[in-house]
Amino acid sequence: MFKGEIWELMLTLILVTGCHTLKTLSQVNLPVFDKEGHRGSRGLMPENTIPAMLYALELGVTTLEMDASVTSDEQVILSHEPFFNHVITTRPDGTFISEKEEKDFNIFRMSYAETLKFDVGSKAHPTFAGQKKMAAHKPLLSEVIDSAEAWCKKFNRDPPFYNIETKTSPETDNIFHPDPEKFVDLLMKVVTAKGVTPRVIVQSFDFRTLQLVHQKYPGVKTAALIEGSDKRTVEEQVAQLGFIPVIYSPHYSLVNEALIQRCHQQKMKIVPWTVNEKRTMQELKNLGVDGIITDYPDLLKDL
């Protein structure tokens, strides 16, 4: 075989392998009806912690929903805010953070080791009276994935999908988080290293991160988060995004039969957030939504 033929064969193999990889990613289908535990199981366990995720798995969720932030030493951890929220945080000395000072506890300016000193599970939550209290830290995304995969293997159940929200906004770039490209790259580095890419969904209100995922990591599932106050049409939102995401994820108050039909016409699944009443869950399921995100995954069991 001549040298030119060898290079041609190698190029063909690379292209075939690449296409196969993308095909494999796209072929891992989402559940027929996706039961998502919001921040794990926020109504029952401290949010975005490993106990919350494992309890959600115990209750039968198909997807673990979570939020990602980045530390000063570029570790991806779970946190809904890019700072230590006064509602859930106990300082290392046992005192509480006030609402006025919470943004001073900027995770992007802390090392991961520093974040471990704060307890985000022992303080009583004013909104979730039934939430179990326990000492807990903000875990690494890698730690969460390892724990969830091990739990599923131990109990011989299918591993979950991971719906990971990028907590970014143009106003806080490089103040509370890295720029979108850096954020996405750090997130995908963890996901790739853990071998769960086909079961990952990247969701965001910040379309910039979704566009970067679509461009740099084709085949990775994306979900467009939509605020309840957003008055744009689905078509206008998709036009701004620039591509059709796998999932359209609006506040549940926006959902009606017409919206569901328009999403399905564009080949998007519709998974509303955050639905915490059983009656509303059933109504939405009857209308034809493709899943539900809830703080109370125990309510999904008999849906």
PDB file of N, CA and C in Angstrom, residues 256-295:
ATOM      1  N   ASN A 256     -49.415  24.864  27.985  1.00  0.00           N
ATOM      2  CA  ASN A 256     -50.784  24.518  27.581  1.00  0.00           C
ATOM      3  C   ASN A 256     -50.683  23.572  26.386  1.00  0.00           C
ATOM      4  N   GLU A 257     -51.815  23.110  25.927  1.00  0.00           N
ATOM      5  CA  GLU A 257     -51.814  22.120  24.845  1.00  0.00           C
ATOM      6  C   GLU A 257     -51.183  22.670  23.574  1.00  0.00           C
ATOM      7  N   ALA A 258     -51.443  23.949  23.284  1.00  0.00           N
ATOM      8  CA  ALA A 258     -50.890  24.552  22.064  1.00  0.00           C
ATOM      9  C   ALA A 258     -49.369  24.613  22.125  1.00  0.00           C
ATOM     10  N   LEU A 259     -48.814  24.980  23.281  1.00  0.00           N
ATOM     11  CA  LEU A 259     -47.364  25.052  23.430  1.00  0.00           C
ATOM     12  C   LEU A 259     -46.734  23.673  23.238  1.00  0.00           C
ATOM     13  N   ILE A 260     -47.360  22.669  23.820  1.00  0.00           N
ATOM     14  CA  ILE A 260     -46.845  21.308  23.688  1.00  0.00           C
ATOM     15  C   ILE A 260     -46.830  20.885  22.222  1.00  0.00           C
ATOM     16  N   GLN A 261     -47.898  21.178  21.507  1.00  0.00           N
ATOM     17  CA  GLN A 261     -47.975  20.814  20.094  1.00  0.00           C
ATOM     18  C   GLN A 261     -46.905  21.519  19.277  1.00  0.00           C
ATOM     19  N   ARG A 262     -46.663  22.794  19.569  1.00  0.00           N
ATOM     20  CA  ARG A 262     -45.660  23.554  18.821  1.00  0.00           C
ATOM     21  C   ARG A 262     -44.254  23.022  19.094  1.00  0.00           C
ATOM     22  N   CYS A 263     -44.001  22.623  20.324  1.00  0.00           N
ATOM     23  CA  CYS A 263     -42.706  22.021  20.642  1.00  0.00           C
ATOM     24  C   CYS A 263     -42.527  20.703  19.911  1.00  0.00           C
ATOM     25  N   HIS A 264     -43.555  19.879  19.941  1.00  0.00           N
ATOM     26  CA  HIS A 264     -43.471  18.573  19.297  1.00  0.00           C
ATOM     27  C   HIS A 264     -43.361  18.703  17.774  1.00  0.00           C
ATOM     28  N   GLN A 265     -43.981  19.723  17.226  1.00  0.00           N
ATOM     29  CA  GLN A 265     -43.862  19.956  15.788  1.00  0.00           C
ATOM     30  C   GLN A 265     -42.418  20.264  15.395  1.00  0.00           C
ATOM     31  N   GLN A 266     -41.683  20.896  16.322  1.00  0.00           N
ATOM     32  CA  GLN A 266     -40.268  21.214  16.069  1.00  0.00           C
ATOM     33  C   GLN A 266     -39.326  20.120  16.587  1.00  0.00           C
ATOM     34  N   LYS A 267     -39.918  18.975  16.957  1.00  0.00           N
ATOM     35  CA  LYS A 267     -39.141  17.819  17.427  1.00  0.00           C
ATOM     36  C   LYS A 267     -38.411  18.091  18.739  1.00  0.00           C
ATOM     37  N   MET A 268     -38.986  18.969  19.559  1.00  0.00           N
ATOM     38  CA  MET A 268     -38.436  19.222  20.891  1.00  0.00           C
ATOM     39  C   MET A 268     -39.290  18.531  21.938  1.00  0.00           C
ATOM     40  N   LYS A 269     -38.642  17.924  22.915  1.00  0.00           N
ATOM     41  CA  LYS A 269     -39.369  17.444  24.088  1.00  0.00           C
ATOM     42  C   LYS A 269     -39.644  18.643  24.988  1.00  0.00           C
ATOM     43  N   ILE A 270     -40.737  18.596  25.726  1.00  0.00           N
ATOM     44  CA  ILE A 270     -41.068  19.693  26.633  1.00  0.00           C
ATOM     45  C   ILE A 270     -41.120  19.154  28.063  1.00  0.00           C
ATOM     46  N   VAL A 271     -40.251  19.723  28.904  1.00  0.00           N
ATOM     47  CA  VAL A 271     -40.122  19.281  30.293  1.00  0.00           C
ATOM     48  C   VAL A 271     -40.203  20.515  31.196  1.00  0.00           C
ATOM     49  N   PRO A 272     -41.373  20.798  31.767  1.00  0.00           N
ATOM     50  CA  PRO A 272     -41.538  22.011  32.582  1.00  0.00           C
ATOM     51  C   PRO A 272     -40.920  21.902  33.973  1.00  0.00           C
ATOM     52  N   TRP A 273     -40.646  23.061  34.557  1.00  0.00           N
ATOM     53  CA  TRP A 273     -40.119  23.178  35.910  1.00  0.00           C
ATOM     54  C   TRP A 273     -41.001  24.162  36.678  1.00  0.00           C
ATOM     55  N   THR A 274     -40.875  24.275  37.961  1.00  0.00           N
ATOM     56  CA  THR A 274     -40.650  23.223  38.930  1.00  0.00           C
ATOM     57  C   THR A 274     -42.020  22.919  39.511  1.00  0.00           C
ATOM     58  N   VAL A 275     -42.509  21.710  39.290  1.00  0.00           N
ATOM     59  CA  VAL A 275     -43.901  21.339  39.579  1.00  0.00           C
ATOM     60  C   VAL A 275     -43.940  20.567  40.894  1.00  0.00           C
ATOM     61  N   ASN A 276     -44.613  21.131  41.887  1.00  0.00           N
ATOM     62  CA  ASN A 276     -44.561  20.548  43.232  1.00  0.00           C
ATOM     63  C   ASN A 276     -45.904  20.081  43.785  1.00  0.00           C
ATOM     64  N   GLU A 277     -46.930  20.093  42.948  1.00  0.00           N
ATOM     65  CA  GLU A 277     -48.236  19.584  43.387  1.00  0.00           C
ATOM     66  C   GLU A 277     -48.645  18.415  42.513  1.00  0.00           C
ATOM     67  N   LYS A 278     -49.115  17.350  43.131  1.00  0.00           N
ATOM     68  CA  LYS A 278     -49.459  16.119  42.414  1.00  0.00           C
ATOM     69  C   LYS A 278     -50.546  16.374  41.361  1.00  0.00           C
ATOM     70  N   ARG A 279     -51.538  17.169  41.710  1.00  0.00           N
ATOM     71  CA  ARG A 279     -52.636  17.430  40.776  1.00  0.00           C
ATOM     72  C   ARG A 279     -52.115  18.121  39.511  1.00  0.00           C
ATOM     73  N   THR A 280     -51.244  19.107  39.690  1.00  0.00           N
ATOM     74  CA  THR A 280     -50.679  19.817  38.541  1.00  0.00           C
ATOM     75  C   THR A 280     -49.811  18.892  37.702  1.00  0.00           C
ATOM     76  N   MET A 281     -49.050  18.047  38.365  1.00  0.00           N
ATOM     77  CA  MET A 281     -48.241  17.061  37.647  1.00  0.00           C
ATOM     78  C   MET A 281     -49.107  16.198  36.728  1.00  0.00           C
ATOM     79  N   GLN A 282     -50.202  15.703  37.285  1.00  0.00           N
ATOM     80  CA  GLN A 282     -51.075  14.822  36.511  1.00  0.00           C
ATOM     81  C   GLN A 282     -51.724  15.561  35.348  1.00  0.00           C
ATOM     82  N   GLU A 283     -52.121  16.809  35.601  1.00  0.00           N
ATOM     83  CA  GLU A 283     -52.724  17.612  34.536  1.00  0.00           C
ATOM     84  C   GLU A 283     -51.741  17.822  33.383  1.00  0.00           C
ATOM     85  N   LEU A 284     -50.487  18.138  33.727  1.00  0.00           N
ATOM     86  CA  LEU A 284     -49.476  18.364  32.703  1.00  0.00           C
ATOM     87  C   LEU A 284     -49.159  17.079  31.944  1.00  0.00           C
ATOM     88  N   LYS A 285     -49.099  15.976  32.654  1.00  0.00           N
ATOM     89  CA  LYS A 285     -48.836  14.694  31.999  1.00  0.00           C
ATOM     90  C   LYS A 285     -49.979  14.351  31.050  1.00  0.00           C
ATOM     91  N   ASN A 286     -51.206  14.613  31.476  1.00  0.00           N
ATOM     92  CA  ASN A 286     -52.371  14.338  30.628  1.00  0.00           C
ATOM     93  C   ASN A 286     -52.360  15.208  29.369  1.00  0.00           C
ATOM     94  N   LEU A 287     -51.815  16.431  29.497  1.00  0.00           N
ATOM     95  CA  LEU A 287     -51.732  17.325  28.339  1.00  0.00           C
ATOM     96  C   LEU A 287     -50.704  16.836  27.326  1.00  0.00           C
ATOM     97  N   GLY A 288     -49.694  16.082  27.818  1.00  0.00           N
ATOM     98  CA  GLY A 288     -48.726  15.518  26.889  1.00  0.00           C
ATOM     99  C   GLY A 288     -47.292  15.964  27.061  1.00  0.00           C
ATOM    100  N   VAL A 289     -46.931  16.540  28.231  1.00  0.00           N
ATOM    101  CA  VAL A 289     -45.536  16.903  28.440  1.00  0.00           C
ATOM    102  C   VAL A 289     -44.675  15.637  28.474  1.00  0.00           C
ATOM    103  N   ASP A 290     -43.390  15.800  28.232  1.00  0.00           N
ATOM    104  CA  ASP A 290     -42.481  14.659  28.123  1.00  0.00           C
ATOM    105  C   ASP A 290     -41.716  14.372  29.411  1.00  0.00           C
ATOM    106  N   GLY A 291     -41.994  15.147  30.438  1.00  0.00           N
ATOM    107  CA  GLY A 291     -41.339  14.940  31.714  1.00  0.00           C
ATOM    108  C   GLY A 291     -41.687  16.071  32.661  1.00  0.00           C
ATOM    109  N   ILE A 292     -41.253  15.932  33.900  1.00  0.00           N
ATOM    110  CA  ILE A 292     -41.527  16.943  34.922  1.00  0.00           C
ATOM    111  C   ILE A 292     -40.308  17.081  35.829  1.00  0.00           C
ATOM    112  N   ILE A 293     -39.976  18.317  36.157  1.00  0.00           N
ATOM    113  CA  ILE A 293     -38.929  18.610  37.129  1.00  0.00           C
ATOM    114  C   ILE A 293     -39.605  19.035  38.421  1.00  0.00           C
ATOM    115  N   THR A 294     -39.248  18.395  39.530  1.00  0.00           N
ATOM    116  CA  THR A 294     -39.922  18.678  40.800  1.00  0.00           C
ATOM    117  C   THR A 294     -38.975  18.603  41.988  1.00  0.00           C
ATOM    118  N   ASP A 295     -39.307  19.379  43.028  1.00  0.00           N
ATOM    119  CA  ASP A 295     -38.588  19.299  44.297  1.00  0.00           C
ATOM    120  C   ASP A 295     -38.991  18.063  45.087  1.00  0.00           C
TER     121      ASP A 295
END
